[in-house]
CSV table of C-alpha atoms and ligand atoms in Angstrom, one decimal:
chain,number,residue,atom,x,y,z
A,1,MET,CA,-108.8,-57.7,7.0
A,2,THR,CA,-110.9,-55.5,8.8
A,3,ALA,CA,-113.9,-56.7,9.1
A,4,ASP,CA,-116.0,-53.4,8.7
A,5,ARG,CA,-114.9,-53.6,4.3
A,6,THR,CA,-117.1,-55.8,2.8
A,7,PRO,CA,-117.8,-56.4,-0.8
A,8,GLU,CA,-121.2,-54.3,-0.5
A,9,GLU,CA,-119.0,-51.8,1.2
A,10,LEU,CA,-116.4,-51.8,-1.6
A,11,VAL,CA,-119.4,-51.5,-4.2
A,12,ALA,CA,-120.1,-48.4,-2.5
A,13,ARG,CA,-117.4,-46.5,-2.9
A,14,LEU,CA,-116.5,-47.6,-6.2
A,15,GLU,CA,-120.3,-45.6,-6.8
A,16,ARG,CA,-119.6,-43.0,-5.1
A,17,ASP,CA,-116.1,-42.1,-6.7
A,18,GLY,CA,-117.7,-42.5,-10.3
A,19,VAL,CA,-116.0,-45.1,-10.6
A,20,GLU,CA,-116.7,-46.3,-14.6
A,21,HIS,CA,-113.7,-49.2,-14.6
A,22,LEU,CA,-112.2,-50.9,-12.1
A,23,TRP,CA,-109.2,-52.6,-12.7
A,24,VAL,CA,-108.9,-56.2,-11.1
A,25,VAL,CA,-105.4,-57.2,-10.4
A,26,TYR,CA,-103.3,-59.9,-8.9
A,27,THR,CA,-99.3,-60.5,-9.1
A,28,ASP,CA,-98.2,-63.7,-11.0
A,29,TYR,CA,-95.1,-65.4,-9.5
A,30,ASN,CA,-92.8,-63.8,-11.4
A,31,GLY,CA,-94.3,-60.8,-10.0
A,32,ARG,CA,-95.5,-59.3,-13.1
A,33,THR,CA,-99.5,-57.7,-12.4
A,34,GLN,CA,-101.8,-59.3,-14.8
A,35,GLY,CA,-105.1,-58.0,-14.5
A,36,LYS,CA,-108.6,-57.2,-16.4
A,37,SER,CA,-110.9,-54.3,-17.0
A,38,VAL,CA,-114.6,-54.3,-15.5
A,39,PRO,CA,-117.1,-51.6,-15.9
A,40,ARG,CA,-119.5,-50.5,-13.9
A,41,PRO,CA,-122.6,-52.7,-14.3
A,42,ARG,CA,-120.1,-55.9,-13.3
A,43,PHE,CA,-119.4,-54.6,-10.1
A,44,ALA,CA,-121.3,-55.9,-7.4
A,45,GLY,CA,-120.7,-59.2,-9.1
A,46,THR,CA,-116.8,-58.7,-9.3
A,47,ALA,CA,-116.7,-57.4,-5.8
A,48,ALA,CA,-118.8,-60.5,-4.5
A,49,LYS,CA,-117.2,-63.6,-6.2
A,50,GLY,CA,-114.8,-62.4,-8.2
A,51,ILE,CA,-113.1,-63.1,-11.7
A,52,THR,CA,-111.8,-66.0,-13.4
A,53,PHE,CA,-108.2,-66.3,-14.5
A,54,ALA,CA,-107.3,-68.6,-15.8
A,55,GLN,CA,-104.7,-71.1,-13.9
A,56,ALA,CA,-102.6,-72.1,-17.1
A,57,ASN,CA,-100.9,-68.0,-17.1
A,58,LEU,CA,-99.1,-69.0,-13.7
A,59,GLY,CA,-97.2,-71.8,-15.6
A,60,HIS,CA,-95.6,-69.1,-17.6
A,61,SER,CA,-92.1,-67.6,-17.3
A,62,LEU,CA,-91.8,-63.9,-17.9
A,63,VAL,CA,-90.9,-64.4,-21.6
A,64,ASP,CA,-94.8,-66.2,-21.8
A,65,HIS,CA,-92.9,-69.9,-22.6
A,66,ALA,CA,-94.2,-71.7,-20.7
A,67,PRO,CA,-92.5,-75.6,-19.8
A,68,VAL,CA,-93.5,-79.1,-20.7
A,69,ASP,CA,-94.2,-80.2,-17.6
A,70,THR,CA,-96.1,-77.1,-15.5
A,71,GLY,CA,-98.4,-78.0,-12.9
A,72,PHE,CA,-101.0,-75.1,-14.5
A,73,ALA,CA,-102.0,-77.2,-18.2
A,74,ALA,CA,-104.2,-76.0,-20.5
A,75,ASP,CA,-106.7,-78.4,-18.7
A,76,SER,CA,-106.2,-76.8,-14.9
A,77,GLY,CA,-109.2,-74.9,-15.3
A,78,ASP,CA,-109.5,-71.2,-12.8
A,79,PHE,CA,-108.9,-69.4,-9.8
A,80,PHE,CA,-111.1,-66.2,-9.3
A,81,ALA,CA,-109.7,-63.4,-8.3
A,82,VAL,CA,-112.0,-61.7,-5.7
A,83,PRO,CA,-111.3,-57.6,-5.2
A,84,ASP,CA,-108.8,-57.2,-1.3
A,85,PRO,CA,-111.0,-54.5,-0.2
A,86,ASP,CA,-108.4,-52.9,1.7
A,87,ALA,CA,-106.5,-52.9,-1.5
A,88,LEU,CA,-108.4,-50.3,-3.3
A,89,ASN,CA,-106.9,-47.3,-5.1
A,90,PRO,CA,-108.1,-44.7,-7.2
A,91,TYR,CA,-106.3,-45.0,-10.5
A,92,PRO,CA,-105.8,-41.2,-11.9
A,93,LEU,CA,-104.3,-42.0,-15.0
A,94,MET,CA,-107.2,-43.3,-16.4
A,95,ALA,CA,-110.4,-41.2,-16.2
A,96,ASP,CA,-113.0,-43.2,-14.1
A,97,THR,CA,-110.3,-46.0,-12.8
A,98,ALA,CA,-109.6,-47.5,-10.0
A,99,ARG,CA,-107.5,-50.5,-9.3
A,100,VAL,CA,-108.2,-53.7,-6.7
A,101,ILE,CA,-105.5,-55.7,-6.0
A,102,CYS,CA,-106.6,-59.2,-5.0
A,103,TRP,CA,-107.1,-62.6,-3.7
A,104,MET,CA,-106.8,-65.1,-5.8
A,105,ARG,CA,-109.2,-67.9,-4.8
A,106,ALA,CA,-110.3,-71.4,-5.3
A,107,GLU,CA,-113.7,-72.3,-7.1
A,108,GLY,CA,-116.8,-72.0,-4.2
A,109,GLY,CA,-114.4,-69.3,-1.9
A,110,ASP,CA,-112.1,-71.2,-0.1
A,111,SER,CA,-108.7,-70.2,0.6
A,112,TRP,CA,-106.3,-71.0,-3.0
A,113,ASP,CA,-102.6,-72.3,-2.0
A,114,GLY,CA,-101.2,-71.0,-5.3
A,115,CYS,CA,-102.3,-67.3,-4.4
A,116,PRO,CA,-98.9,-65.5,-3.3
A,117,ARG,CA,-100.8,-62.4,-0.8
A,118,THR,CA,-102.1,-65.4,1.1
A,119,MET,CA,-99.3,-67.3,1.8
A,120,LEU,CA,-98.2,-63.6,3.1
A,121,GLN,CA,-101.0,-63.4,5.1
A,122,ARG,CA,-100.0,-67.1,6.7
A,123,GLN,CA,-96.9,-65.2,8.2
A,124,VAL,CA,-98.5,-62.7,9.5
A,125,ASP,CA,-100.6,-64.4,11.6
A,126,ALA,CA,-98.0,-66.3,12.2
A,127,TYR,CA,-96.2,-63.5,13.8
A,128,ALA,CA,-99.7,-62.6,14.9
A,129,ALA,CA,-99.8,-65.9,17.4
A,130,ARG,CA,-96.6,-64.7,19.1
A,131,GLY,CA,-98.0,-61.2,19.5
A,132,LEU,CA,-95.7,-59.6,17.5
A,133,GLY,CA,-96.1,-57.6,14.0
A,134,VAL,CA,-93.5,-56.6,11.2
A,135,GLN,CA,-93.2,-53.4,9.6
A,136,ALA,CA,-92.2,-53.1,5.9
A,137,ALA,CA,-90.1,-51.3,3.8
A,138,PHE,CA,-89.0,-51.5,0.2
A,139,GLU,CA,-87.0,-49.8,-1.9
A,140,PRO,CA,-86.9,-50.4,-5.9
A,141,GLU,CA,-84.4,-49.1,-8.2
A,142,GLY,CA,-85.2,-49.0,-12.0
A,143,TYR,CA,-83.4,-46.6,-15.2
A,144,PHE,CA,-86.0,-44.6,-17.6
A,145,PHE,CA,-84.2,-44.6,-20.6
A,146,ARG,CA,-85.1,-43.1,-24.9
A,147,PHE,CA,-84.7,-46.0,-26.6
A,148,ASP,CA,-84.3,-44.8,-30.2
A,149,GLU,CA,-85.7,-45.6,-33.7
A,150,ALA,CA,-82.5,-48.5,-34.1
A,151,GLY,CA,-83.3,-49.8,-31.5
A,152,ALA,CA,-80.2,-47.7,-29.1
A,153,ALA,CA,-81.3,-46.5,-25.1
A,154,SER,CA,-79.9,-43.0,-23.5
A,155,PRO,CA,-80.5,-42.2,-20.3
A,156,LEU,CA,-82.3,-40.0,-19.4
A,157,SER,CA,-80.6,-38.3,-17.5
A,158,ASP,CA,-76.5,-37.8,-18.3
A,159,ARG,CA,-74.9,-36.3,-15.0
A,160,ASN,CA,-73.5,-37.5,-12.4
A,161,MET,CA,-73.8,-40.1,-8.6
A,162,PHE,CA,-76.8,-38.3,-7.1
A,163,SER,CA,-76.3,-34.7,-8.2
A,164,ILE,CA,-79.0,-32.1,-8.5
A,165,ALA,CA,-78.1,-31.9,-12.2
A,166,ALA,CA,-79.6,-35.4,-12.5
A,167,LEU,CA,-82.9,-34.7,-9.7
A,168,ASP,CA,-83.9,-32.1,-12.5
A,169,GLN,CA,-82.8,-34.4,-15.4
A,170,GLN,CA,-85.6,-36.7,-14.0
A,171,ALA,CA,-87.4,-34.4,-12.0
A,172,GLU,CA,-90.7,-34.5,-14.1
A,173,VAL,CA,-91.7,-37.2,-14.9
A,174,LEU,CA,-90.5,-38.6,-11.1
A,175,HIS,CA,-92.4,-35.7,-9.7
A,176,ALA,CA,-95.6,-36.9,-12.0
A,177,ILE,CA,-94.6,-40.4,-10.4
A,178,SER,CA,-94.9,-38.5,-6.7
A,179,ASP,CA,-98.2,-37.3,-7.6
A,180,THR,CA,-100.2,-40.0,-8.6
A,181,LEU,CA,-98.7,-42.4,-6.1
A,182,GLU,CA,-100.0,-39.9,-3.0
A,183,ALA,CA,-102.9,-39.3,-5.0
A,184,MET,CA,-103.8,-43.4,-5.4
A,185,GLY,CA,-103.1,-43.2,-1.8
A,186,VAL,CA,-99.5,-44.8,-1.4
A,187,ALA,CA,-97.4,-43.2,1.0
A,188,ILE,CA,-93.2,-42.4,-0.7
A,189,GLU,CA,-90.7,-40.7,1.4
A,190,GLN,CA,-88.3,-40.2,-1.1
A,191,VAL,CA,-88.4,-40.6,-4.7
A,192,ALA,CA,-84.4,-39.8,-5.7
A,193,ALA,CA,-81.4,-39.8,-9.0
A,194,GLU,CA,-79.5,-43.0,-7.8
A,195,TRP,CA,-76.1,-43.7,-7.8
A,196,ALA,CA,-75.7,-44.2,-12.4
A,197,PRO,CA,-76.8,-41.9,-15.2
A,198,GLY,CA,-80.6,-42.1,-15.9
A,199,GLN,CA,-80.8,-43.8,-13.0
A,200,PHE,CA,-83.9,-43.6,-10.2
A,201,GLU,CA,-85.2,-44.9,-6.8
A,202,VAL,CA,-88.6,-44.9,-4.6
A,203,ASN,CA,-88.4,-45.1,-1.3
A,204,LEU,CA,-91.8,-46.6,0.2
A,205,LYS,CA,-92.7,-45.2,3.5
A,206,HIS,CA,-93.1,-48.5,5.7
A,207,ASP,CA,-96.2,-50.3,6.8
A,208,VAL,CA,-97.5,-53.2,7.4
A,209,PRO,CA,-96.2,-56.4,5.7
A,210,MET,CA,-98.9,-56.8,2.9
A,211,ARG,CA,-99.9,-53.5,2.2
A,212,ALA,CA,-96.1,-52.7,1.9
A,213,ALA,CA,-96.0,-54.9,-1.0
A,214,ASP,CA,-99.0,-53.8,-2.3
A,215,ASN,CA,-98.1,-50.5,-2.6
A,216,LEU,CA,-95.1,-51.8,-3.9
A,217,VAL,CA,-96.8,-52.8,-6.6
A,218,THR,CA,-98.6,-50.1,-7.9
A,219,THR,CA,-95.7,-47.9,-7.2
A,220,LYS,CA,-94.3,-50.2,-9.9
A,221,ASP,CA,-96.9,-50.1,-11.8
A,222,VAL,CA,-97.1,-46.2,-12.0
A,223,VAL,CA,-93.4,-46.1,-12.7
A,224,ARG,CA,-93.7,-47.7,-15.7
A,225,ALA,CA,-96.9,-46.0,-16.7
A,226,ILE,CA,-95.7,-42.9,-16.2
A,227,ALA,CA,-92.6,-43.3,-18.2
A,228,ARG,CA,-94.5,-44.6,-21.3
A,229,ARG,CA,-96.7,-41.2,-21.5
A,230,HIS,CA,-93.1,-39.0,-21.4
A,231,GLY,CA,-92.3,-41.5,-24.6
A,232,LEU,CA,-89.5,-43.1,-21.5
A,233,VAL,CA,-89.2,-46.8,-21.0
A,234,ALA,CA,-88.9,-47.2,-17.3
A,235,THR,CA,-86.7,-50.7,-16.6
A,236,PHE,CA,-86.6,-52.6,-12.9
A,237,MET,CA,-84.3,-55.5,-14.7
A,238,PRO,CA,-81.8,-56.1,-12.1
A,239,LYS,CA,-78.1,-55.9,-14.4
A,240,PHE,CA,-79.1,-53.0,-17.6
A,241,SER,CA,-75.5,-52.8,-19.3
A,242,GLU,CA,-73.0,-54.6,-17.8
A,243,ALA,CA,-71.2,-50.9,-17.7
A,244,MET,CA,-74.3,-50.0,-15.5
A,245,GLY,CA,-75.1,-50.2,-11.5
A,246,GLY,CA,-77.1,-52.4,-10.7
A,247,CYS,CA,-81.4,-52.4,-9.5
A,248,GLY,CA,-82.2,-53.9,-6.5
A,249,LEU,CA,-85.5,-54.2,-3.9
A,250,HIS,CA,-84.2,-53.0,-0.9
A,251,VAL,CA,-86.2,-54.3,2.4
A,252,HIS,CA,-86.5,-52.5,5.2
A,253,LEU,CA,-87.9,-54.3,8.5
A,254,SER,CA,-88.9,-54.4,12.5
A,255,LEU,CA,-90.6,-55.2,14.6
A,256,THR,CA,-93.8,-54.5,16.4
A,257,ASP,CA,-95.4,-55.2,19.2
A,258,LEU,CA,-99.4,-56.1,18.4
A,259,ASP,CA,-99.9,-51.9,19.9
A,260,GLY,CA,-97.4,-51.2,16.7
A,261,ALA,CA,-94.4,-50.6,19.5
A,262,SER,CA,-91.3,-51.2,17.7
A,263,VAL,CA,-89.2,-54.6,19.7
A,264,SER,CA,-86.1,-55.3,17.8
A,265,GLU,CA,-83.6,-52.4,19.4
A,266,GLY,CA,-82.0,-53.3,21.9
A,267,ASP,CA,-78.9,-52.0,23.9
A,268,GLY,CA,-75.8,-54.1,24.8
A,269,HIS,CA,-74.7,-56.2,21.5
A,270,PRO,CA,-72.7,-54.8,18.6
A,271,SER,CA,-75.8,-55.2,16.0
A,272,GLY,CA,-78.4,-52.4,18.3
A,273,LEU,CA,-80.8,-55.1,18.3
A,274,SER,CA,-83.3,-56.6,20.7
A,275,VAL,CA,-82.5,-60.8,22.1
A,276,LEU,CA,-85.5,-60.8,20.0
A,277,GLY,CA,-84.4,-59.3,16.9
A,278,GLN,CA,-81.3,-60.6,16.7
A,279,ALA,CA,-82.7,-63.7,16.9
A,280,PHE,CA,-85.1,-62.5,14.3
A,281,LEU,CA,-81.5,-61.8,12.0
A,282,ALA,CA,-79.8,-64.7,12.5
A,283,GLY,CA,-82.8,-66.9,11.1
A,284,ILE,CA,-82.6,-64.6,7.9
A,285,LEU,CA,-78.9,-65.4,7.7
A,286,ALA,CA,-79.5,-69.0,8.4
A,287,HIS,CA,-81.7,-68.9,5.5
A,288,GLY,CA,-80.0,-66.7,3.3
A,289,ARG,CA,-79.0,-68.4,0.6
A,290,ALA,CA,-82.5,-69.9,-0.1
A,291,LEU,CA,-83.9,-66.5,0.7
A,292,VAL,CA,-81.3,-64.8,-2.1
A,293,GLY,CA,-82.7,-67.5,-4.6
A,294,VAL,CA,-86.3,-65.9,-3.5
A,295,GLY,CA,-85.7,-62.4,-4.2
A,296,SER,CA,-83.3,-62.8,-6.9
A,297,PRO,CA,-84.9,-65.3,-9.2
A,298,THR,CA,-83.3,-64.7,-12.6
A,299,ALA,CA,-79.6,-65.2,-14.8
A,300,ASN,CA,-80.0,-61.2,-14.7
A,301,SER,CA,-79.8,-61.2,-11.0
A,302,TYR,CA,-76.1,-62.7,-10.8
A,303,LYS,CA,-75.2,-60.4,-13.2
A,304,ARG,CA,-76.0,-57.6,-10.2
A,305,LEU,CA,-74.6,-59.4,-6.8
A,306,GLN,CA,-70.9,-58.9,-7.6
A,307,PRO,CA,-68.6,-58.8,-5.5
A,308,GLY,CA,-67.3,-55.1,-4.6
A,309,SER,CA,-70.4,-53.2,-5.6
A,310,TRP,CA,-72.9,-51.7,-3.2
A,311,ALA,CA,-75.3,-55.1,-4.8
A,312,PRO,CA,-73.8,-58.5,-2.1
A,313,ALA,CA,-72.1,-61.0,-2.6
A,314,HIS,CA,-71.5,-62.3,0.9
A,315,ALA,CA,-74.2,-64.1,3.4
A,316,ALA,CA,-72.9,-61.4,6.6
A,317,TYR,CA,-75.0,-59.2,7.7
A,318,ALA,CA,-73.3,-55.8,8.8
A,319,VAL,CA,-73.7,-52.6,10.5
A,320,ALA,CA,-74.1,-49.2,8.7
A,321,ASN,CA,-71.8,-51.5,5.5
A,322,ARG,CA,-73.9,-51.3,2.0
A,323,SER,CA,-71.1,-54.9,1.6
A,324,SER,CA,-73.3,-57.4,3.0
A,325,LEU,CA,-76.5,-59.0,2.4
A,326,VAL,CA,-78.2,-56.8,5.7
A,327,ARG,CA,-77.3,-53.7,6.5
A,328,ILE,CA,-77.5,-52.4,10.2
A,329,PRO,CA,-78.7,-48.8,9.3
A,330,GLY,CA,-77.4,-46.1,11.5
A,331,GLY,CA,-79.0,-44.0,13.5
A,332,ARG,CA,-81.4,-45.1,16.3
A,333,ARG,CA,-84.0,-47.0,15.2
A,334,ARG,CA,-82.8,-49.9,14.7
A,335,ARG,CA,-84.4,-52.4,11.8
A,336,VAL,CA,-82.7,-54.9,9.3
A,337,GLU,CA,-82.2,-54.4,5.3
A,338,PHE,CA,-81.9,-57.5,3.6
A,339,ARG,CA,-80.0,-56.1,-0.2
A,340,SER,CA,-79.3,-58.8,-2.2
A,341,GLY,CA,-83.9,-59.1,-3.9
A,342,ASP,CA,-83.9,-57.8,-6.7
A,343,ASN,CA,-88.0,-56.3,-8.8
A,344,LEU,CA,-88.3,-59.9,-10.8
A,345,SER,CA,-89.5,-60.9,-7.5
A,346,ASN,CA,-92.7,-61.4,-6.3
A,347,PRO,CA,-93.2,-59.9,-3.3
A,348,TYR,CA,-95.6,-61.5,-1.8
A,349,LEU,CA,-93.5,-65.1,-1.5
A,350,PHE,CA,-90.6,-62.5,-1.0
A,351,LEU,CA,-91.9,-61.4,2.1
A,352,ALA,CA,-92.9,-64.0,3.3
A,353,ALA,CA,-90.2,-66.8,3.1
A,354,LEU,CA,-88.2,-63.7,4.9
A,355,LEU,CA,-90.9,-63.8,7.6
A,356,ALA,CA,-90.7,-67.1,8.1
A,357,ALA,CA,-86.9,-67.1,8.4
A,358,GLY,CA,-87.2,-64.8,10.4
A,359,LEU,CA,-90.3,-66.6,12.7
A,360,ASP,CA,-87.2,-69.8,12.5
A,361,GLY,CA,-85.0,-67.9,14.6
A,362,ILE,CA,-87.2,-66.7,17.3
A,363,GLU,CA,-88.9,-70.2,17.6
A,364,ARG,CA,-85.4,-71.6,17.8
A,365,ASP,CA,-84.2,-68.8,20.2
A,366,LEU,CA,-80.8,-69.0,16.9
A,367,PRO,CA,-77.7,-66.7,18.3
A,368,LEU,CA,-76.5,-63.7,16.3
A,369,GLY,CA,-73.1,-63.5,15.4
A,370,ALA,CA,-70.6,-60.1,15.3
A,371,PRO,CA,-71.0,-57.4,12.7
A,372,ALA,CA,-68.7,-58.2,9.7
A,373,GLU,CA,-66.7,-55.9,8.9
A,374,GLY,CA,-65.3,-53.7,6.2
A,375,ASP,CA,-66.1,-53.9,2.4
A,376,LEU,CA,-66.6,-57.2,2.0
A,377,GLY,CA,-65.8,-57.1,-1.9
A,378,MET,CA,-62.6,-56.1,-1.6
A,379,LEU,CA,-61.2,-58.3,1.4
A,380,ASP,CA,-59.0,-61.3,0.4
A,381,ALA,CA,-60.4,-64.8,0.7
A,382,ALA,CA,-58.2,-66.1,4.6
A,383,GLU,CA,-59.4,-62.5,6.0
A,384,LEU,CA,-63.0,-63.5,4.8
A,385,ALA,CA,-62.4,-67.0,6.5
A,386,ARG,CA,-61.4,-65.4,9.8
A,387,GLN,CA,-64.9,-63.4,10.4
A,388,GLY,CA,-66.2,-66.1,9.3
A,389,VAL,CA,-68.0,-64.9,6.2
A,390,VAL,CA,-69.0,-67.6,3.0
A,391,MET,CA,-70.2,-66.3,-0.2
A,392,LEU,CA,-73.8,-66.1,-1.2
A,393,PRO,CA,-75.1,-68.6,-4.1
A,394,ARG,CA,-72.7,-66.7,-7.4
A,395,ARG,CA,-75.8,-68.3,-10.5
A,396,ALA,CA,-78.9,-68.4,-10.7
A,397,ASN,CA,-79.1,-72.1,-10.4
A,398,GLU,CA,-77.2,-72.8,-7.1
A,399,ALA,CA,-80.1,-69.6,-6.3
A,400,LEU,CA,-82.3,-71.9,-7.4
A,401,ASP,CA,-81.0,-75.2,-5.6
A,402,ALA,CA,-80.8,-73.3,-2.3
A,403,VAL,CA,-84.7,-72.6,-2.1
A,404,GLU,CA,-85.0,-75.9,-3.1
A,405,ALA,CA,-82.8,-77.6,-0.8
A,406,ASP,CA,-84.4,-75.3,2.6
A,407,PRO,CA,-87.7,-76.8,4.0
A,408,VAL,CA,-88.5,-73.4,6.2
A,409,VAL,CA,-88.6,-71.4,2.9
A,410,MET,CA,-89.9,-73.9,0.9
A,411,ALA,CA,-93.1,-74.5,3.2
A,412,SER,CA,-93.7,-70.5,3.2
A,413,LEU,CA,-94.6,-70.4,-0.4
A,414,GLY,CA,-96.2,-73.8,-0.1
A,415,PRO,CA,-97.1,-76.5,-2.1
A,416,VAL,CA,-99.1,-75.0,-5.0
A,417,ILE,CA,-96.4,-72.7,-5.8
A,418,GLY,CA,-93.0,-73.7,-4.0
A,419,PRO,CA,-92.7,-76.5,-6.1
A,420,GLU,CA,-94.4,-74.6,-9.8
A,421,TRP,CA,-92.8,-71.6,-9.0
A,422,LEU,CA,-88.9,-74.1,-9.5
A,423,ARG,CA,-90.0,-75.4,-12.4
A,424,VAL,CA,-91.2,-72.3,-14.1
A,425,LYS,CA,-87.7,-70.9,-12.9
A,426,ARG,CA,-85.4,-72.9,-14.2
A,427,PHE,CA,-87.0,-73.5,-17.3
A,428,GLU,CA,-86.9,-70.2,-18.3
A,429,LEU,CA,-82.9,-70.1,-17.3
A,430,ALA,CA,-82.5,-73.7,-19.1
A,431,GLU,CA,-83.9,-71.3,-22.2
A,432,TYR,CA,-81.1,-68.4,-21.4
A,433,GLU,CA,-78.9,-71.3,-21.5
A,434,THR,CA,-79.1,-72.2,-24.8
A,435,THR,CA,-79.6,-69.2,-25.9
A,436,VAL,CA,-76.7,-67.7,-27.8
A,437,SER,CA,-75.4,-64.1,-26.9
A,438,ALA,CA,-73.4,-61.2,-28.7
A,439,TRP,CA,-71.4,-62.0,-26.7
A,440,GLU,CA,-70.2,-65.2,-27.6
A,441,ARG,CA,-70.5,-64.4,-31.0
A,442,ASP,CA,-67.7,-61.8,-30.7
A,443,ALA,CA,-65.5,-63.5,-28.6
A,444,TYR,CA,-65.9,-67.3,-30.7
A,445,LEU,CA,-66.7,-65.9,-34.5
A,446,ARG,CA,-63.1,-66.2,-35.5
A,447,GLY,CA,-61.1,-67.6,-32.4
B,1,LIG,N1,-77.7,-50.5,-7.1
B,1,LIG,C1,-77.0,-50.5,-5.7
B,1,LIG,C2,-77.6,-52.8,-6.0
B,1,LIG,O1,-77.8,-53.0,-6.9
B,1,LIG,C3,-77.6,-50.4,-3.9
B,1,LIG,C4,-76.9,-49.2,-4.6
B,1,LIG,C5,-77.5,-48.8,-2.7
B,1,LIG,O2,-76.8,-49.0,-1.7
B,1,LIG,O3,-79.2,-47.8,-2.7
B,1,LIG,O4,-78.0,-53.0,-5.0
B,2,MG,MG1,-79.7,-47.5,-3.6
């Protein structure tokens, strides 16, 4: 990235800032931050060459189980987590500590297709080669819970949606989060109590794609860490309970020229997008089913994506309408908001896939139809058919099949990550599907 940010300069900054411990982190394919803490005497070697992790770590599901046919078996060797000097943050929650997000490199330091950040960088480079830049902003939603000794969860707040009372109940934690993030150099627009009791949202400021994804990763880690320090658990799972609102990860995207001036907005089309912006959005819609799979890759994700909620169930775009897969917010500056994703995705891969889909639309000059109208979850089949609106995948297996069937999205995940990610997610799903739930015992015990 920035040429003057060398390993030596990184070490000099760490020394100048009195850092004694460096958390060296990367994001696994499930979207989890993984890392180790490196003491000061090892900083120079770490900055220059990185530290090793087992490739086999990458063949595990969210419950740390690995499929027998993983591409990363015990004999798959190591990769090197090499600090990106542009992704260093102080970590004020621990004395004398900083965090750095890494490139995952092959032995010898070569670029490696197993690195999600490298996959995102490829897309950013492809846009730059066409004279384009991208701005991205993430909006993670989650819950704060207190768990009693019996393991029962109670939400941190019990007041009504978006109320000042709910904000007041959560404010001590939310302010600690926003203060910490600001001190770390992560810019946020707002923190808020969301729709359901105990639900919150962090609106991150837009930035170039890599920094937007890095900042999301940092934000989720800080939210969890601060909740822990308050005796709470912060969760980002898409649907904690069928009775409570879901938690999404909205992604806002806009296009710029290489000087950063917006090129997505225009007049004359009902979307409010420029010709370029229309083709970008048409590409995202053309690959919509696969993008849903990359952004919502678990069984739990599809309990959130239900018609009649603000989580989309239909493959359409609409203006100022929260029931569609893509919302064009109202107001003058036009951007697209992709609404189906959740926090069980890997944000680098999710962004890489979104950008690849948009670029495919630009390269093929795909036309954009008229925006959909109405609350799509409430329309009957005839009206949906009249508007040409189809449903998104209804289950994780359908969504993962859609990813595999989409060559553009698979190429954005690359030849190492794409097949392995699919294997692990299908294996995780198979474990879920063969596990008997409390609901089944209630329903079928005496049936
Ligand atoms: N919580 C909703 C979801 O699951 C979104 C609410 C909103 O529009 O912010 O996607
Ligand atoms: Mg929200």
